[in-house]
Coordinates of C-alpha atoms (C1' of nucleotides) in Angstrom, one line a residue:
Chain A
M953 CA 10.9 -25.5 28.8
T954 CA 13.7 -26.9 26.7
E955 CA 11.9 -27.7 23.4
S956 CA 10.2 -24.4 22.9
H957 CA 10.3 -24.2 19.2
K958 CA 10.7 -27.2 17.0
P959 CA 10.2 -25.8 13.5
G960 CA 7.5 -23.3 14.0
F961 CA 5.5 -24.1 17.1
S962 CA 5.0 -20.7 18.5
R963 CA 2.4 -20.0 21.1
C964 CA 1.4 -16.8 19.4
N965 CA -2.0 -17.3 17.9
N966 CA -1.3 -14.6 15.4
A967 CA 2.1 -15.9 14.3
T968 CA 0.7 -19.4 13.9
L969 CA -2.2 -18.1 11.9
R970 CA 0.0 -16.1 9.6
R971 CA 2.4 -19.0 9.1
A972 CA -0.5 -21.3 8.1
A973 CA -1.8 -18.6 5.8
R974 CA 1.6 -18.3 4.1
S975 CA 1.8 -22.0 3.6
L976 CA -1.8 -22.6 2.4
G977 CA -1.6 -19.4 0.4
R978 CA 1.3 -20.7 -1.7
F979 CA -0.6 -23.9 -2.4
Y980 CA -3.7 -22.2 -3.6
D981 CA -1.6 -19.6 -5.5
D982 CA 0.2 -22.4 -7.3
A983 CA -3.0 -24.1 -8.2
L984 CA -4.5 -20.9 -9.6
A985 CA -1.3 -19.9 -11.4
P986 CA -2.5 -21.1 -14.8
S987 CA -5.3 -18.6 -14.6
G988 CA -2.9 -15.8 -13.8
L989 CA -4.9 -15.0 -10.7
K990 CA -3.6 -15.0 -7.1
G991 CA -5.6 -16.7 -4.3
T992 CA -6.6 -13.3 -3.0
Q993 CA -7.7 -12.0 -6.3
F994 CA -9.8 -15.2 -6.9
G995 CA -11.4 -14.7 -3.5
L996 CA -12.2 -11.1 -4.3
L997 CA -13.7 -11.9 -7.7
F998 CA -15.7 -14.6 -6.1
Q999 CA -17.0 -12.2 -3.4
I1000 CA -18.0 -9.7 -6.0
H1001 CA -19.6 -12.5 -8.0
V1002 CA -21.8 -13.7 -5.2
S1003 CA -22.8 -10.1 -4.2
S1004 CA -25.1 -7.8 -6.1
E1005 CA -23.0 -5.0 -7.4
P1006 CA -21.6 -4.4 -3.9
A1007 CA -20.3 -1.1 -2.7
M1008 CA -16.6 -1.1 -1.9
G1009 CA -17.4 -0.7 1.8
T1010 CA -19.6 -3.7 1.7
I1011 CA -16.9 -5.8 0.3
A1012 CA -14.3 -4.6 2.7
E1013 CA -16.6 -5.4 5.6
A1014 CA -17.4 -8.9 4.4
L1015 CA -13.8 -9.7 3.9
I1016 CA -12.7 -7.8 7.0
M1017 CA -10.2 -5.8 5.1
D1018 CA -9.3 -2.1 5.1
L1019 CA -11.3 -0.1 2.6
S1020 CA -8.1 1.4 1.1
A1021 CA -6.5 -1.9 0.9
L1022 CA -9.5 -3.2 -1.0
G1023 CA -9.1 -0.2 -3.4
H1024 CA -5.5 -1.1 -4.0
T1025 CA -6.1 -4.8 -4.5
L1026 CA -8.9 -4.0 -6.9
K1027 CA -6.6 -1.9 -9.2
P1028 CA -4.8 -4.7 -11.0
L1029 CA -8.2 -6.5 -11.5
I1030 CA -9.6 -3.3 -13.0
R1031 CA -6.5 -2.7 -15.1
D1032 CA -6.8 -6.3 -16.5
G1033 CA -10.4 -5.8 -17.3
Y1034 CA -12.0 -8.3 -14.9
V1035 CA -13.8 -5.8 -12.8
E1036 CA -15.4 -2.4 -13.3
T1037 CA -16.8 0.2 -10.9
F1038 CA -19.6 2.7 -11.2
A1039 CA -21.1 5.3 -9.0
D1040 CA -24.3 4.5 -7.0
K1041 CA -27.3 6.2 -8.4
D1042 CA -28.5 7.6 -5.1
D1043 CA -25.3 8.4 -3.2
R1044 CA -22.5 9.6 -5.3
R1045 CA -20.0 8.9 -2.5
V1046 CA -20.7 5.2 -3.0
K1047 CA -18.8 3.3 -5.6
R1048 CA -20.2 -0.1 -6.7
V1049 CA -18.3 -3.0 -8.2
R1050 CA -19.2 -5.7 -10.7
L1051 CA -17.4 -8.3 -12.8
T1052 CA -17.0 -7.6 -16.5
P1053 CA -17.9 -10.4 -19.0
Q1054 CA -14.2 -11.1 -19.1
G1055 CA -14.2 -11.2 -15.4
N1056 CA -16.9 -13.8 -15.4
V1057 CA -15.1 -16.0 -17.8
K1058 CA -11.8 -15.7 -15.9
L1059 CA -13.6 -16.5 -12.7
G1060 CA -15.1 -19.6 -14.2
E1061 CA -11.7 -20.6 -15.4
A1062 CA -10.2 -20.1 -12.0
I1063 CA -13.0 -21.9 -10.2
K1064 CA -12.0 -25.1 -12.0
L1065 CA -8.4 -24.7 -10.8
W1066 CA -9.5 -23.7 -7.3
S1067 CA -11.7 -26.8 -7.1
A1068 CA -8.8 -29.1 -7.7
A1069 CA -6.8 -27.4 -4.9
Q1070 CA -9.8 -27.3 -2.6
Q1071 CA -10.4 -31.0 -3.3
Q1072 CA -6.8 -31.8 -2.7
F1073 CA -6.9 -30.0 0.6
E1074 CA -10.1 -31.6 1.8
D1075 CA -8.8 -35.1 0.8
K1076 CA -5.8 -34.5 3.0
V1077 CA -7.5 -33.1 6.1
G1078 CA -11.0 -34.5 5.6
A1079 CA -14.1 -32.4 4.6
E1080 CA -15.4 -32.6 8.2
Q1081 CA -12.2 -31.2 9.7
A1082 CA -11.9 -28.6 7.0
A1083 CA -15.4 -27.4 7.7
K1084 CA -14.7 -27.3 11.4
L1085 CA -11.5 -25.4 10.8
R1086 CA -13.3 -22.8 8.7
A1087 CA -15.9 -22.4 11.3
A1088 CA -13.3 -21.9 13.9
L1089 CA -11.5 -19.4 11.7
D1090 CA -14.7 -17.5 11.0
A1091 CA -15.4 -17.4 14.7
V1092 CA -12.0 -16.0 15.4
A1093 CA -12.4 -13.5 12.6
D1094 CA -15.7 -12.3 14.0
L1095 CA -14.5 -12.1 17.6
D1096 CA -15.0 -8.6 18.9
L1097 CA -11.5 -8.3 20.1
E1098 CA -10.3 -5.0 21.4
M1099 CA -7.6 -4.1 23.9
P1100 CA -9.1 -2.8 27.1
A1101 CA -7.6 0.5 28.4
A1102 CA -7.5 3.6 26.3
A1103 CA -10.9 5.0 25.5
P1104 CA -12.6 5.5 28.9
S1105 CA -15.0 8.3 28.2
L1106 CA -14.7 10.5 25.1
Chain B
M996 CA -26.4 -23.9 -2.2
T997 CA -28.7 -21.0 -1.7
E998 CA -27.1 -19.4 1.3
S999 CA -23.7 -19.3 0.0
H1000 CA -22.3 -16.1 1.5
K1001 CA -23.6 -14.5 4.6
P1002 CA -21.0 -12.0 5.5
G1003 CA -17.8 -13.8 4.7
F1004 CA -18.6 -17.5 4.9
S1005 CA -16.7 -18.7 2.0
R1006 CA -16.0 -22.3 1.6
C1007 CA -12.5 -21.6 0.4
N1008 CA -10.2 -22.7 3.1
N1009 CA -7.6 -20.2 1.9
A1010 CA -9.9 -17.3 1.8
T1011 CA -11.2 -18.1 5.2
L1012 CA -7.7 -18.4 6.6
R1013 CA -6.6 -15.1 5.1
R1014 CA -9.7 -13.3 6.4
A1015 CA -9.1 -14.6 9.9
A1016 CA -5.4 -13.6 9.6
R1017 CA -6.3 -10.0 8.6
S1018 CA -8.7 -9.8 11.5
L1019 CA -6.5 -11.2 14.2
G1020 CA -3.5 -9.4 12.7
R1021 CA -5.1 -6.1 13.3
F1022 CA -5.8 -7.0 16.8
Y1023 CA -2.3 -8.0 17.6
D1024 CA -0.9 -5.0 15.6
D1025 CA -3.0 -2.6 17.6
A1026 CA -1.8 -4.2 20.8
L1027 CA 1.8 -4.0 19.8
A1028 CA 1.5 -0.5 18.3
P1029 CA 2.9 1.2 21.4
S1030 CA 6.2 -0.6 20.8
G1031 CA 6.3 0.5 17.2
L1032 CA 6.5 -3.1 16.1
K1033 CA 4.0 -5.0 13.9
G1034 CA 2.9 -8.4 14.7
T1035 CA 5.0 -9.9 12.0
Q1036 CA 8.1 -8.1 13.2
F1037 CA 7.4 -9.2 16.7
G1038 CA 7.1 -12.8 15.6
L1039 CA 10.3 -12.5 13.6
L1040 CA 12.3 -11.0 16.5
F1041 CA 10.9 -13.8 18.8
Q1042 CA 11.9 -16.5 16.4
I1043 CA 15.4 -15.1 16.2
H1044 CA 15.4 -14.8 19.9
V1045 CA 14.6 -18.5 20.6
S1046 CA 17.0 -19.7 17.9
S1047 CA 20.8 -19.7 18.2
E1048 CA 22.0 -17.1 15.7
P1049 CA 20.0 -18.8 13.0
A1050 CA 20.9 -18.6 9.3
M1051 CA 18.4 -16.8 7.2
G1052 CA 17.4 -20.0 5.5
T1053 CA 16.7 -21.6 8.8
I1054 CA 14.4 -18.9 9.9
A1055 CA 12.6 -18.9 6.5
E1056 CA 12.1 -22.6 6.8
A1057 CA 10.8 -22.4 10.4
L1058 CA 8.3 -19.6 9.5
I1059 CA 7.5 -21.2 6.2
M1060 CA 8.3 -18.0 4.3
D1061 CA 10.1 -17.2 1.2
L1062 CA 13.8 -16.5 1.8
S1063 CA 13.7 -13.3 -0.1
A1064 CA 10.6 -12.2 1.7
L1065 CA 12.4 -12.8 4.9
G1066 CA 15.3 -10.7 3.7
H1067 CA 12.9 -7.8 2.9
T1068 CA 11.1 -8.1 6.2
L1069 CA 14.4 -8.0 8.0
K1070 CA 15.5 -4.8 6.5
P1071 CA 13.4 -2.4 8.6
L1072 CA 14.5 -4.3 11.7
I1073 CA 18.1 -3.9 10.8
R1074 CA 17.7 -0.3 9.8
D1075 CA 16.1 0.4 13.2
G1076 CA 19.0 -1.4 15.0
Y1077 CA 17.1 -4.3 16.5
V1078 CA 18.8 -7.0 14.5
E1079 CA 22.2 -7.5 12.9
T1080 CA 23.6 -10.1 10.6
F1081 CA 27.0 -11.6 10.2
A1082 CA 28.6 -14.2 7.9
D1083 CA 28.9 -17.8 9.1
K1084 CA 32.5 -18.7 10.0
D1085 CA 32.6 -21.9 8.0
D1086 CA 30.4 -21.1 5.1
R1087 CA 30.5 -17.6 3.8
R1088 CA 27.3 -18.1 1.8
V1089 CA 25.4 -18.3 5.0
K1090 CA 24.3 -15.2 6.8
R1091 CA 23.4 -15.5 10.4
V1092 CA 21.1 -13.3 12.3
R1093 CA 21.0 -12.1 16.0
L1094 CA 19.2 -9.5 18.1
T1095 CA 21.2 -6.5 19.1
P1096 CA 21.0 -5.3 22.7
Q1097 CA 18.5 -2.8 21.6
G1098 CA 16.6 -5.6 19.9
N1099 CA 16.5 -7.5 23.1
V1100 CA 15.1 -4.6 25.0
K1101 CA 12.5 -3.9 22.4
L1102 CA 11.5 -7.5 22.3
G1103 CA 11.0 -7.5 26.1
E1104 CA 8.9 -4.4 25.8
A1105 CA 6.9 -6.0 23.0
I1106 CA 6.4 -9.2 24.9
K1107 CA 4.5 -7.3 27.6
L1108 CA 2.1 -5.8 25.1
W1109 CA 1.8 -9.1 23.3
S1110 CA 1.0 -11.0 26.5
A1111 CA -2.0 -8.7 27.1
A1112 CA -3.3 -9.4 23.6
Q1113 CA -2.6 -13.1 23.8
Q1114 CA -4.4 -13.1 27.2
Q1115 CA -7.4 -11.2 25.8
F1116 CA -7.7 -13.7 23.0
E1117 CA -7.4 -16.7 25.1
D1118 CA -9.9 -15.3 27.6
K1119 CA -12.3 -15.0 24.7
V1120 CA -11.9 -18.4 23.0
G1121 CA -10.5 -20.4 25.9
A1122 CA -6.9 -21.6 26.3
E1123 CA -7.9 -25.1 25.3
Q1124 CA -9.6 -24.0 22.1
A1125 CA -6.7 -21.7 21.3
A1126 CA -4.2 -24.5 21.7
K1127 CA -6.3 -26.8 19.5
L1128 CA -6.6 -24.1 16.9
R1129 CA -2.9 -23.5 16.8
A1130 CA -2.3 -27.3 16.6
A1131 CA -4.7 -27.5 13.7
L1132 CA -3.1 -24.5 12.0
D1133 CA 0.4 -26.0 12.5
A1134 CA -0.9 -29.2 11.0
V1135 CA -2.3 -27.4 8.0
A1136 CA 0.9 -25.4 7.6
D1137 CA 3.0 -28.6 7.6
L1138 CA 0.8 -30.5 5.2
D1139 CA 2.7 -31.7 2.2
L1140 CA 0.3 -30.2 -0.3
E1141 CA 1.2 -30.3 -3.9
M1142 CA -1.0 -30.2 -6.9
P1143 CA -0.8 -33.5 -8.8
A1144 CA -0.1 -33.3 -12.5
A1145 CA 2.9 -31.5 -13.9
A1146 CA 6.2 -33.1 -13.0
P1147 CA 5.9 -36.7 -14.1
S1148 CA 9.5 -37.7 -14.5
L1149 CA 12.2 -35.1 -15.0
Chain C
dC397 C1' -30.7 27.9 4.2
dG398 C1' -25.8 27.7 6.0
dG399 C1' -22.5 25.2 7.9
dC400 C1' -20.4 21.4 10.4
dA401 C1' -20.0 16.4 11.5
dA402 C1' -20.2 11.8 9.5
dA403 C1' -19.7 8.6 5.6
dA404 C1' -17.2 6.7 1.5
dG405 C1' -13.3 6.7 -1.2
dT406 C1' -8.5 8.1 -2.9
dG407 C1' -3.5 8.6 -2.6
dG408 C1' 0.7 8.4 -0.5
dC409 C1' 3.7 5.9 2.4
dA410 C1' 5.4 1.7 4.6
dT411 C1' 5.6 -3.1 5.6
dA412 C1' 4.5 -8.2 4.1
dT413 C1' 5.3 -11.7 0.7
dG414 C1' 6.4 -14.1 -3.5
dC415 C1' 8.7 -15.2 -7.8
dC416 C1' 12.5 -14.8 -10.9
dA417 C1' 17.0 -13.8 -12.5
dC418 C1' 21.6 -13.2 -10.8
dT419 C1' 25.9 -13.5 -7.9
dA420 C1' 28.9 -15.6 -4.7
dA421 C1' 30.5 -19.7 -2.2
dT422 C1' 30.7 -24.7 -1.9
dT423 C1' 30.7 -29.3 -3.1
dG424 C1' 31.6 -33.1 -5.9
dA425 C1' 33.3 -35.5 -9.7
dA426 C1' 36.3 -36.2 -13.7
Chain D
dT490 C1' 43.0 -29.2 -9.6
dT491 C1' 39.2 -27.6 -12.5
dC492 C1' 34.7 -26.9 -13.7
dA493 C1' 29.6 -28.0 -13.5
dA494 C1' 25.8 -28.4 -10.3
dT495 C1' 24.1 -26.9 -5.9
dT496 C1' 23.2 -23.8 -2.1
dA497 C1' 22.3 -19.3 0.2
dG498 C1' 21.2 -14.7 -0.5
dT499 C1' 20.2 -10.3 -3.0
dG500 C1' 17.6 -7.1 -5.9
dG501 C1' 13.9 -5.9 -8.8
dC502 C1' 9.1 -6.1 -9.6
dA503 C1' 4.3 -6.9 -8.4
dT504 C1' 0.6 -7.8 -5.3
dA505 C1' -1.4 -7.6 -0.4
dT506 C1' -2.6 -4.7 3.5
dG507 C1' -2.8 -0.9 6.8
dC508 C1' -2.9 3.8 8.5
dC509 C1' -3.4 8.6 7.8
dA510 C1' -4.5 12.8 5.7
dC511 C1' -7.6 14.6 2.3
dT512 C1' -11.7 15.5 -0.9
dT513 C1' -16.4 14.9 -2.0
dT514 C1' -21.1 14.0 -0.7
dT515 C1' -24.6 13.6 2.5
dG516 C1' -27.2 14.4 6.5
dC517 C1' -28.8 17.1 10.0
dC518 C1' -29.4 21.0 13.1
dG519 C1' -30.2 25.5 14.4

DNA sequence: CGGCAAAAGTGGCATATGCCACTAATTGAA
DNA sequence: TTCAATTAGTGGCATATGCCACTTTTGCCG
């Protein structure tokens, strides 16, 4: 094989994906820094924004993240007053989420910063390519992967 | 815009990437679970394995991760006896890393589990597509992104 | 209606990552 | 040689994510 690993050319799809995520994450984080939000928080606020007072579970599902992880990630946003939660009228187990007025303002502020980063990125890779990449990533994310074995009957 | 958000179809390249990373990460983590390693740890052990007693900084650069983050991530692996560090002979600031015999065994064990997951993934998306995706991700990771503004002269 | 299984979150614990402030070792220049 | 600037890591602090064990509500079945 010889050259099996220039800088980071791993064959592991997962490792490659994480590496790219760290790299791009830093870029977006830097761009959003002036707003005080991280890329993840921006994404979360945006998701809440485009949904209609979504339930925690709904958000978690959309973002493919663990429900408890979502709860944790939401805490600083609630603490900082950007988001608030309230119980669902019909099912008290359900907790819904919405942006506060402050949250809306902050989101608007962040969107401007995000746009610059997004634009920068698309200028570099091309809008077409970027769209294709996102499509590929969404496809991967939605793959119904599952290791065979374990779980025959039950 | 209108249909701006089916389940998770965000236009944010960063959000899309993270979402896919969470999804795929879980899959690989599940597959590696029997070894007790997480996908990240596996990737790290592998990187150390294919390098020649790399310095921390070298690893961090290859994986595009913060040096301190690498240090933190390395701790549990050192604690569990899979990795050990030692000072560079010529430059005592440099700390080099290598796998312990146990680490090698554990890596071998994990590689079997990883292979199954990797195989499963490639069967689903196709080896060709997977390779293209990795190439695209490596390209993104290595982009020299940087927000213009700030930093005129100095 | 009583009680048990399923659904939705919470909290605790552990790893993953980053940034910043600091310390130790080097290097380079006066 | 001596000291300032640079380089490589460390530690502390904060967010990002997951899993697991619980608690609270519902739903449903006998």
